[in-house]
Amino acid sequence: MMIRLGIDVGGTNTDGVLMDESYRVITSMKTPTTDDVFTGIQTIIQQFASHPAVNLEDIQVATLGTTHCTNAIVERKQLNRVGVIRLSLPSGTTIPPFLGWPNDLVEALQPEIALIHGGYEYNGEPISHIRHEELDHVIEQMRGKVESIAVCGVFSPVLQDQEKYVVEYLQRAFPNMPISMSSEIGSVGLIERENATILNAALMTTIRQVSQGFRRALKEAGIEAAIYLGQNDGTLMTGDYAEQYPIFTIACGPTNSIRGAAHLSNVDNAIVVDIGGTTTDIGVLVNSFPRQTSLAVEVGGVRTNYRMPDIYAIGFGGGTCVTQQNESWKVGPESVGYCLMQEAISFGGETLTATDVALAVGELEIEGADCSRITEPVHDIYPLFTQLVAEAVDRMKTSATPIPVILVGGGAALMPTVLEGASEVIRPAHASVANAVGAALGDISGTVEKVYALENITHEDALQQAKEEAIEQAVEAGAERSKIEVIELEDYPLAYMPGNAILVKVKVAGPLAL
């Protein structure tokens, strides 16, 4: 029997799940996340090893969803010293790299910056050609001072040739240096794409430690499996691919929950409400995949334009503090987090939490909980919880039409079975570990967002070229070529550009190539 292992490392808990070849859950497990993270992963694996129906040798696929890269940016820790090369001269100098970045994040990267000749017009015509003497100067400038490099050219999503040439030139001088290329990461929009590429380069050491640590944890348990990491479009990528594009792991936690919710509920289109200990993340399922945002997204205070899920977060969860202000009640955003079992009134503490209120009104049952000391008017407070979530769900809807709402996460039981604006409320089996289920699911994706000038190519050829490029991305990330399907194909006219230009967005997905 082939078994899939899915693990999702969150800020409070590390969740694990084992699934059979038919994607049925065999068993699941939760354990507190540890400071070194991998102790938590090892604990999960050791607990699975004691399950009577499980043989660890049957695990052929092991997948990991992790917040490491997000945390590294937010905490400004374990980030590479980055060299930034922009291909833009003689234009593209008005706004320098790192404009608008938080000062402490720039200081953490200790950047070396070089602006050189290069870049393209919107139609692929070169602004100027690459100059070898400039590249040689850049190599000497950065030698011994940087640990990774970000290369970004004007309009490189239209044509990658110059970026590829510069990367190959640098690789001959720095054969072991990780180099990130903007046309493979972001969309049109020089500054946001450059920002995303710099962050990707900064995360190289962090992702390598995560990937190698996961391999180590599996090896020590005697598990020989294909290793994949979750990415933020709800699909997977190989460990090697993740080490090239660590930025794609950012926000993979909520997307894992959305994918897991789709699988556990067998619903393809819905609102997913993932309630944790501190926050609630609300996302949208579209054809079993998370809806992507069309807006620029800030990561650690930096504006970027690479693909990100459309997620709305509110400060509500099982550990949310409930306090009285004047004659009204305030819900969050403060939370006792992982200290719930010590600080909540129902468990002997002195803090009134959302869990206490849900227990007292009878919506939730937890063995060992004692609500007798709760004196607050819980029946007046509890409707505030449902109102918070209902308003957040309404914000994510595109019409007033009721839509299914799927509740997942450790705090899913806080909500009732009826919610305003929902056609039905679904709380599937194994909802508390939906994130680990989503991590274990096996699809691999490829995504392309590219500008084509129709004066140089036909509309049909542009779409076909974008599809082929997306398929190659998926294959490189670990998908089986013969089973890849196009799940999203859109094109938009760019009225502000001459030459009848269009923006093409393509997403493909397929099962793992095992």
Coordinates of C-alpha atoms in Angstrom, one line a residue:
M1 CA 0.0 0.0 0.0
M2 CA 1.3 3.5 -0.9
I3 CA 1.0 6.0 1.9
R4 CA 1.3 9.8 1.6
L5 CA 2.6 11.8 4.6
G6 CA 1.5 15.4 4.9
I7 CA 2.9 17.7 7.6
D8 CA 2.0 21.4 8.2
V9 CA 4.1 23.4 10.6
G10 CA 2.1 26.3 12.1
G11 CA 2.9 28.8 14.7
T12 CA 1.0 27.0 17.5
N13 CA 0.7 23.3 16.3
T14 CA 2.4 21.0 13.9
D15 CA -0.2 18.8 12.2
G16 CA 0.3 15.5 10.4
V17 CA -1.8 13.2 8.4
L18 CA -1.3 9.9 6.6
M19 CA -3.4 9.2 3.5
D20 CA -3.7 6.0 1.4
E21 CA -3.5 5.8 -2.4
S22 CA -7.2 6.7 -2.7
Y23 CA -6.6 9.9 -0.7
R24 CA -8.5 8.6 2.4
V25 CA -7.2 9.7 5.8
I26 CA -5.7 6.8 7.7
T27 CA -4.8 8.7 10.8
S28 CA -4.0 12.3 11.9
M29 CA -2.0 13.9 14.7
K30 CA -1.4 17.2 16.3
T31 CA 1.6 18.2 18.5
P32 CA 2.8 21.6 19.7
T33 CA 5.3 23.3 17.3
T34 CA 8.8 23.3 18.8
D35 CA 11.5 26.0 18.7
D36 CA 13.6 23.9 16.4
V37 CA 10.5 22.8 14.4
F38 CA 12.0 19.5 13.4
T39 CA 11.5 18.0 16.9
G40 CA 7.8 18.5 16.3
I41 CA 8.0 16.8 13.0
Q42 CA 9.9 13.9 14.5
T43 CA 7.3 13.6 17.2
I44 CA 4.5 13.3 14.6
I45 CA 6.4 10.6 12.7
Q46 CA 7.2 8.7 15.9
Q47 CA 3.5 8.7 16.8
F48 CA 2.5 7.5 13.4
A49 CA 5.1 4.7 13.7
S50 CA 3.1 3.3 16.7
H51 CA -0.2 3.1 14.7
P52 CA -1.1 -0.6 14.2
A53 CA -2.3 0.0 10.6
V54 CA 0.8 1.9 9.5
N55 CA 4.2 0.7 8.1
L56 CA 6.5 3.7 7.7
E57 CA 8.2 1.8 4.8
D58 CA 5.0 2.3 2.8
I59 CA 5.3 6.1 2.8
Q60 CA 6.3 7.0 -0.7
V61 CA 5.4 10.7 -0.8
A62 CA 6.2 13.1 2.0
T63 CA 5.1 16.7 1.8
L64 CA 5.7 19.7 4.1
G65 CA 3.9 23.0 4.5
T66 CA 6.0 25.5 6.4
T67 CA 5.9 29.1 7.7
H68 CA 9.7 29.3 7.9
C69 CA 10.2 31.7 5.0
T70 CA 7.4 34.0 6.1
N71 CA 8.9 34.0 9.6
A72 CA 12.4 34.7 8.3
I73 CA 11.1 37.9 6.6
V74 CA 8.9 39.0 9.5
E75 CA 11.6 38.4 12.1
R76 CA 14.5 39.5 9.9
K77 CA 16.4 36.4 10.7
Q78 CA 18.5 33.9 8.6
L79 CA 18.4 36.1 5.5
N80 CA 21.1 36.0 2.9
R81 CA 23.3 39.0 2.0
V82 CA 21.9 39.9 -1.4
G83 CA 23.4 41.4 -4.6
V84 CA 20.9 43.2 -6.8
I85 CA 21.5 43.7 -10.5
R86 CA 19.0 45.8 -12.5
L87 CA 19.2 45.7 -16.3
S88 CA 17.8 49.2 -17.1
L89 CA 20.4 51.7 -18.2
P90 CA 20.2 54.3 -19.6
S91 CA 16.6 54.4 -18.4
G92 CA 15.0 52.9 -15.2
T93 CA 17.1 54.9 -12.7
T94 CA 14.4 57.2 -11.3
I95 CA 13.3 54.8 -8.6
P96 CA 16.3 52.9 -7.0
P97 CA 16.0 49.4 -5.6
F98 CA 14.8 49.1 -2.0
L99 CA 12.7 52.2 -2.2
G100 CA 9.9 52.0 0.5
W101 CA 11.5 49.0 2.2
P102 CA 11.6 48.9 6.0
N103 CA 15.1 50.0 7.1
D104 CA 15.7 47.1 9.4
L105 CA 15.0 44.6 6.6
V106 CA 17.4 46.4 4.2
E107 CA 20.1 46.3 6.9
A108 CA 19.5 42.6 7.4
L109 CA 20.2 42.0 3.7
Q110 CA 23.4 44.2 3.5
P111 CA 22.7 44.6 -0.2
E112 CA 25.2 45.4 -3.0
I113 CA 23.4 47.2 -5.8
A114 CA 24.4 47.6 -9.5
L115 CA 22.4 49.2 -12.3
I116 CA 23.7 48.2 -15.7
H117 CA 22.8 48.6 -19.4
G118 CA 19.9 46.4 -20.6
G119 CA 16.2 45.8 -20.5
Y120 CA 13.5 45.8 -23.1
E121 CA 10.6 47.9 -24.4
Y122 CA 7.1 46.5 -24.0
N123 CA 7.3 44.8 -27.5
G124 CA 10.6 43.1 -26.8
E125 CA 12.9 45.6 -28.5
P126 CA 16.1 46.1 -26.4
I127 CA 16.5 49.4 -24.5
S128 CA 20.2 48.7 -24.7
H129 CA 22.5 45.7 -25.0
I130 CA 24.4 44.0 -22.2
R131 CA 28.0 45.3 -21.7
H132 CA 30.5 42.7 -20.6
E133 CA 32.8 45.3 -18.9
E134 CA 29.9 46.2 -16.6
L135 CA 29.3 42.6 -15.7
D136 CA 32.9 42.1 -14.9
H137 CA 32.8 45.2 -12.7
V138 CA 29.7 43.8 -10.9
I139 CA 31.4 40.5 -10.3
E140 CA 34.3 42.2 -8.6
Q141 CA 32.0 44.5 -6.7
M142 CA 30.0 41.5 -5.2
R143 CA 32.8 38.9 -4.8
G144 CA 32.9 37.9 -1.1
K145 CA 30.2 40.3 -0.1
V146 CA 27.0 38.6 -1.1
E147 CA 25.5 35.1 -0.6
S148 CA 22.9 35.2 -3.3
I149 CA 22.0 37.5 -6.3
A150 CA 18.8 38.9 -7.7
V151 CA 18.7 39.8 -11.4
C152 CA 15.9 42.0 -12.7
G153 CA 15.4 43.5 -16.2
V154 CA 12.9 46.0 -17.5
F155 CA 10.0 44.1 -19.2
S156 CA 11.8 40.8 -18.7
P157 CA 8.3 39.0 -18.6
V158 CA 8.1 39.9 -22.3
L159 CA 11.5 38.5 -23.1
Q160 CA 13.9 36.6 -20.8
D161 CA 17.0 36.5 -23.0
Q162 CA 19.0 39.2 -21.3
E163 CA 18.3 38.0 -17.8
K164 CA 19.2 34.4 -18.8
Y165 CA 22.5 35.7 -20.4
V166 CA 23.4 37.6 -17.2
V167 CA 22.6 34.7 -15.0
E168 CA 24.8 32.3 -17.1
Y169 CA 27.6 34.9 -17.1
L170 CA 27.5 35.2 -13.3
Q171 CA 27.3 31.4 -12.8
R172 CA 30.7 31.1 -14.5
A173 CA 32.2 33.5 -12.0
F174 CA 30.2 32.2 -9.0
P175 CA 29.5 28.5 -9.7
N176 CA 27.8 27.8 -6.3
M177 CA 26.0 31.1 -5.9
P178 CA 22.2 31.0 -5.8
I179 CA 20.8 33.4 -8.5
S180 CA 17.2 34.5 -8.8
M181 CA 15.7 35.7 -12.1
S182 CA 12.8 38.1 -11.9
S183 CA 11.0 36.8 -15.0
E184 CA 10.5 33.5 -13.3
I185 CA 9.0 35.0 -10.1
G186 CA 7.0 38.2 -10.7
S187 CA 4.7 39.8 -13.2
V188 CA 4.8 43.0 -15.2
G189 CA 5.8 46.0 -12.9
L190 CA 9.5 46.5 -12.5
I191 CA 9.7 47.5 -8.8
E192 CA 7.2 45.0 -7.4
R193 CA 8.8 42.2 -9.4
E194 CA 12.3 43.3 -8.4
N195 CA 11.2 43.3 -4.7
A196 CA 9.8 39.7 -5.0
T197 CA 13.1 38.6 -6.6
I198 CA 15.2 40.1 -3.9
L199 CA 13.1 38.4 -1.2
N200 CA 13.5 35.1 -3.1
A201 CA 17.2 35.5 -3.1
A202 CA 17.3 36.5 0.6
L203 CA 15.5 33.2 1.6
M204 CA 17.9 30.8 0.0
T205 CA 19.7 29.7 3.2
T206 CA 16.4 29.4 5.1
I207 CA 14.7 27.2 2.6
R208 CA 17.8 25.0 2.2
Q209 CA 17.8 24.4 6.0
V210 CA 14.1 23.6 5.9
S211 CA 14.4 21.2 3.0
Q212 CA 17.5 19.4 4.3
G213 CA 16.1 19.2 7.8
F214 CA 12.9 17.6 6.6
R215 CA 15.0 15.1 4.6
R216 CA 17.0 14.4 7.8
A217 CA 13.9 13.8 9.9
L218 CA 12.5 11.3 7.4
K219 CA 15.9 9.6 7.0
E220 CA 16.3 9.1 10.8
A221 CA 12.8 7.5 10.8
G222 CA 13.8 5.1 8.0
I223 CA 11.4 6.7 5.5
E224 CA 12.6 6.8 1.9
A225 CA 10.1 8.9 0.1
A226 CA 9.8 11.6 -2.6
I227 CA 9.9 14.9 -0.9
Y228 CA 7.7 17.9 -1.8
L229 CA 7.0 21.3 -0.2
G230 CA 3.7 23.2 -0.4
Q231 CA 3.5 26.3 -2.4
N232 CA 1.0 29.2 -2.2
D233 CA -1.2 28.3 -5.1
G234 CA -2.4 25.2 -3.3
T235 CA -0.1 22.7 -5.1
L236 CA 3.3 21.1 -4.4
M237 CA 6.9 21.5 -5.7
T238 CA 9.9 19.2 -5.3
G239 CA 12.4 20.0 -2.6
D240 CA 15.0 21.0 -5.3
Y241 CA 12.5 23.3 -7.0
A242 CA 11.6 24.9 -3.6
E243 CA 15.2 25.6 -3.0
Q244 CA 15.2 27.7 -6.2
Y245 CA 11.9 29.5 -5.5
P246 CA 11.5 29.7 -1.7
I247 CA 9.2 32.8 -2.0
F248 CA 6.5 30.5 -3.4
T249 CA 6.2 28.8 0.1
I250 CA 4.9 32.1 1.6
A251 CA 1.2 31.8 2.6
C252 CA 1.2 28.1 1.8
G253 CA -0.5 27.4 5.2
P254 CA -3.9 29.0 4.4
T255 CA -3.8 27.5 0.9
N256 CA -3.1 24.0 2.3
S257 CA -6.2 24.5 4.5
I258 CA -8.3 25.6 1.5
R259 CA -7.2 22.6 -0.6
G260 CA -7.7 20.2 2.3
A261 CA -11.2 21.7 2.8
A262 CA -12.1 21.0 -0.8
H263 CA -10.9 17.4 -0.5
L264 CA -12.5 16.6 2.8
S265 CA -15.9 18.2 1.9
N266 CA -15.9 17.1 -1.8
V267 CA -17.0 20.7 -2.6
D268 CA -15.2 22.6 -5.5
N269 CA -16.6 26.1 -5.0
A270 CA -17.1 27.6 -1.6
I271 CA -15.8 30.0 1.1
V272 CA -13.3 28.3 3.4
V273 CA -13.0 29.6 7.0
D274 CA -9.8 28.3 8.7
I275 CA -10.1 29.1 12.5
G276 CA -6.9 28.7 14.4
G277 CA -5.8 29.7 17.9
T278 CA -5.1 33.3 17.1
T279 CA -6.5 34.2 13.7
T280 CA -9.1 33.1 11.2
D281 CA -8.1 33.0 7.5
I282 CA -10.9 33.2 5.0
G283 CA -10.2 32.1 1.4
V284 CA -12.2 31.2 -1.7
L285 CA -12.3 27.9 -3.5
V286 CA -12.6 28.1 -7.2
N287 CA -12.6 24.7 -9.0
S288 CA -10.9 23.1 -6.0
F289 CA -8.0 25.7 -6.0
P290 CA -7.6 28.9 -3.9
R291 CA -8.6 32.1 -5.7
Q292 CA -5.5 34.2 -6.4
T293 CA -5.4 37.9 -5.6
S294 CA -5.1 40.4 -8.5
L295 CA -3.6 43.1 -6.2
A296 CA -0.1 43.8 -5.2
V297 CA 0.7 42.1 -1.9
E298 CA 2.9 43.3 0.9
V299 CA 5.3 40.7 2.4
G300 CA 7.1 41.8 5.5
G301 CA 6.4 45.4 4.6
V302 CA 7.6 45.0 1.0
R303 CA 5.3 45.5 -2.0
T304 CA 5.4 42.6 -4.5
N305 CA 3.5 41.3 -7.5
Y306 CA 4.1 37.6 -7.6
R307 CA 1.2 35.2 -7.3
M308 CA -0.5 35.1 -3.9
P309 CA -3.7 33.6 -2.6
D310 CA -6.6 35.9 -1.9
I311 CA -6.8 35.6 1.9
Y312 CA -8.6 37.8 4.4
A313 CA -7.4 37.4 8.0
I314 CA -9.2 38.5 11.2
G315 CA -8.0 38.4 14.8
F316 CA -10.3 35.7 16.0
G317 CA -9.5 32.2 17.2
G318 CA -9.8 29.7 20.0
G319 CA -7.5 31.7 22.2
T320 CA -9.0 35.1 21.4
C321 CA -9.4 37.3 24.6
V322 CA -12.9 38.6 25.4
T323 CA -12.8 41.8 27.5
Q324 CA -15.4 44.3 28.6
Q325 CA -15.0 47.9 27.5
N326 CA -17.5 50.3 29.1
E327 CA -20.9 48.7 28.5
S328 CA -19.8 46.6 25.5
W329 CA -17.7 43.5 24.8
K330 CA -14.5 43.5 22.8
V331 CA -13.4 40.4 20.9
G332 CA -9.7 40.2 20.2
P333 CA -7.4 40.7 18.5
E334 CA -5.4 39.8 21.5
S335 CA -5.0 36.0 22.1
V336 CA -3.5 33.6 24.7
G337 CA -2.4 31.5 21.7
Y338 CA -0.7 28.2 22.7
C339 CA -1.2 29.1 26.4
L340 CA -5.0 28.4 26.1
M341 CA -4.9 25.3 28.4
Q342 CA -3.2 27.4 31.1
E343 CA -4.8 30.8 30.9
A344 CA -8.5 30.1 29.8
I345 CA -11.0 30.2 32.7
S346 CA -12.4 26.8 31.8
F347 CA -8.9 25.2 32.3
G348 CA -8.1 27.0 35.6
G349 CA -6.8 30.3 34.3
E350 CA -8.2 33.9 34.7
T351 CA -8.7 35.0 31.0
L352 CA -12.0 34.8 29.3
T353 CA -11.4 33.4 25.8
A354 CA -13.5 32.5 22.8
T355 CA -13.2 28.9 23.8
D356 CA -14.7 29.6 27.2
V357 CA -17.7 31.3 25.7
A358 CA -18.3 28.5 23.1
L359 CA -18.1 26.0 25.9
A360 CA -20.5 27.9 28.1
V361 CA -23.2 28.3 25.4
G362 CA -22.9 24.6 24.5
E363 CA -21.5 24.9 21.0
L364 CA -18.2 23.2 22.0
E365 CA -17.3 20.3 24.2
I366 CA -13.8 19.6 25.5
E367 CA -13.0 16.8 28.0
G368 CA -11.9 18.2 31.3
A369 CA -13.2 21.8 30.8
D370 CA -15.1 23.4 33.6
C371 CA -17.3 26.4 32.9
S372 CA -18.6 26.9 36.4
R373 CA -16.5 29.9 37.1
I374 CA -17.6 31.9 34.1
T375 CA -19.9 34.7 35.2
E376 CA -20.0 36.8 32.0
P377 CA -23.2 36.9 29.9
V378 CA -22.0 34.4 27.3
H379 CA -25.2 34.3 25.4
D380 CA -24.8 38.0 24.6
I381 CA -21.1 37.6 23.7
Y382 CA -21.3 34.5 21.4
P383 CA -23.3 36.2 18.6
L384 CA -20.4 38.7 18.3
F385 CA -18.2 35.7 17.2
T386 CA -20.6 34.7 14.4
Q387 CA -21.1 38.3 13.4
L388 CA -17.3 38.7 13.0
V389 CA -17.0 35.6 10.8
A390 CA -20.1 36.3 8.8
E391 CA -18.9 39.8 7.9
A392 CA -15.5 38.4 6.9
V393 CA -17.2 35.8 4.7
D394 CA -19.4 38.5 3.1
R395 CA -16.3 40.5 2.3
M396 CA -14.8 37.7 0.3
K397 CA -18.0 37.0 -1.7
T398 CA -18.4 38.4 -5.2
S399 CA -22.3 38.5 -5.0
A400 CA -25.1 38.4 -2.5
T401 CA -26.0 34.9 -3.4
P402 CA -25.5 32.4 -0.5
I403 CA -22.6 30.1 -1.0
P404 CA -21.4 27.0 0.9
V405 CA -19.0 27.7 3.8
I406 CA -16.5 25.1 4.9
L407 CA -15.2 25.3 8.5
V408 CA -11.7 23.9 9.1
G409 CA -8.9 24.4 11.6
G410 CA -8.6 23.6 15.3
G411 CA -11.2 26.2 16.1
A412 CA -13.8 25.1 13.6
A413 CA -16.0 23.9 16.4
L414 CA -16.4 27.4 17.7
M415 CA -18.9 28.2 14.9
P416 CA -22.5 27.1 14.7
T417 CA -24.1 25.0 11.9
V418 CA -25.9 28.0 10.6
L419 CA -24.1 31.2 9.4
E420 CA -25.6 34.3 7.8
G421 CA -24.8 34.5 4.0
A422 CA -24.0 30.7 3.8
S423 CA -26.2 28.3 1.8
E424 CA -24.9 25.6 4.1
V425 CA -22.1 25.3 6.7
I426 CA -19.9 22.2 6.3
R427 CA -17.6 20.9 9.0
P428 CA -16.0 17.8 7.5
A429 CA -14.4 14.9 9.3
H430 CA -10.7 15.7 10.0
A431 CA -11.4 19.4 9.7
S432 CA -8.9 20.2 12.4
V433 CA -6.0 18.9 10.3
A434 CA -7.2 20.2 6.9
N435 CA -3.9 22.0 6.4
A436 CA -2.0 18.7 6.7
V437 CA -4.5 17.1 4.3
G438 CA -3.9 19.9 1.8
A439 CA -0.2 19.5 2.1
A440 CA -0.5 15.8 1.3
L441 CA -2.6 16.2 -1.8
G442 CA -0.5 15.6 -4.9
D443 CA -1.1 18.1 -7.6
I444 CA 1.8 20.1 -9.1
S445 CA 1.2 23.4 -10.9
G446 CA 2.8 25.7 -13.4
T447 CA 1.8 29.3 -13.7
V448 CA 2.7 31.9 -16.4
E449 CA 1.7 35.6 -16.5
K450 CA 3.3 37.2 -19.5
V451 CA 2.8 40.2 -21.9
Y452 CA 2.7 39.6 -25.7
A453 CA 2.7 42.2 -28.4
L454 CA 0.3 41.0 -31.1
E455 CA 2.2 42.8 -33.8
N456 CA 4.9 40.1 -33.4
I457 CA 2.8 37.0 -32.8
T458 CA -0.8 35.9 -33.4
H459 CA -3.3 35.7 -30.5
E460 CA -3.5 31.9 -30.8
D461 CA 0.2 31.5 -30.9
A462 CA 0.6 33.7 -27.8
L463 CA -1.9 31.5 -25.8
Q464 CA -0.2 28.3 -27.0
Q465 CA 3.2 29.6 -26.1
A466 CA 2.1 30.6 -22.6
K467 CA 0.4 27.2 -22.1
E468 CA 3.6 25.3 -23.2
E469 CA 5.7 27.4 -20.8
A470 CA 3.4 26.7 -17.9
I471 CA 3.5 23.0 -18.7
E472 CA 7.3 23.0 -18.7
Q473 CA 7.2 24.8 -15.3
A474 CA 4.9 22.1 -13.9
V475 CA 7.1 19.3 -15.3
E476 CA 10.2 20.9 -13.7
A477 CA 8.4 21.2 -10.4
G478 CA 7.6 17.4 -10.5
A479 CA 4.3 16.9 -12.5
E480 CA 3.6 14.0 -14.8
R481 CA 3.6 15.6 -18.3
S482 CA 0.9 13.3 -19.9
K483 CA -1.6 14.1 -17.2
I484 CA -1.2 17.9 -16.9
E485 CA -4.4 19.9 -17.5
V486 CA -5.0 23.6 -18.1
I487 CA -7.2 24.8 -15.2
E488 CA -7.1 28.6 -15.9
L489 CA -6.5 30.6 -19.1
E490 CA -7.2 34.3 -19.3
D491 CA -6.0 37.1 -21.5
Y492 CA -6.5 40.9 -21.1
P493 CA -5.9 43.7 -23.6
L494 CA -3.4 46.3 -22.3
A495 CA -5.0 49.5 -23.5
Y496 CA -2.2 51.7 -22.1
M497 CA 0.4 50.0 -24.3
P498 CA 0.8 50.5 -28.1
G499 CA 1.2 47.6 -30.4
N500 CA -2.0 45.7 -29.5
A501 CA -0.5 44.1 -26.4
I502 CA -2.2 41.5 -24.2
L503 CA -1.5 40.0 -20.8
V504 CA -1.9 36.2 -20.7
K505 CA -2.4 34.3 -17.5
V506 CA -2.2 30.5 -17.6
K507 CA -2.3 27.9 -14.8
V508 CA -1.9 24.2 -15.3
A509 CA -1.8 21.3 -12.8
G510 CA -1.2 17.6 -12.8
P511 CA -0.4 14.7 -10.5
L512 CA 3.0 13.8 -9.2
A513 CA 5.4 12.0 -11.5
L514 CA 6.3 9.0 -9.3

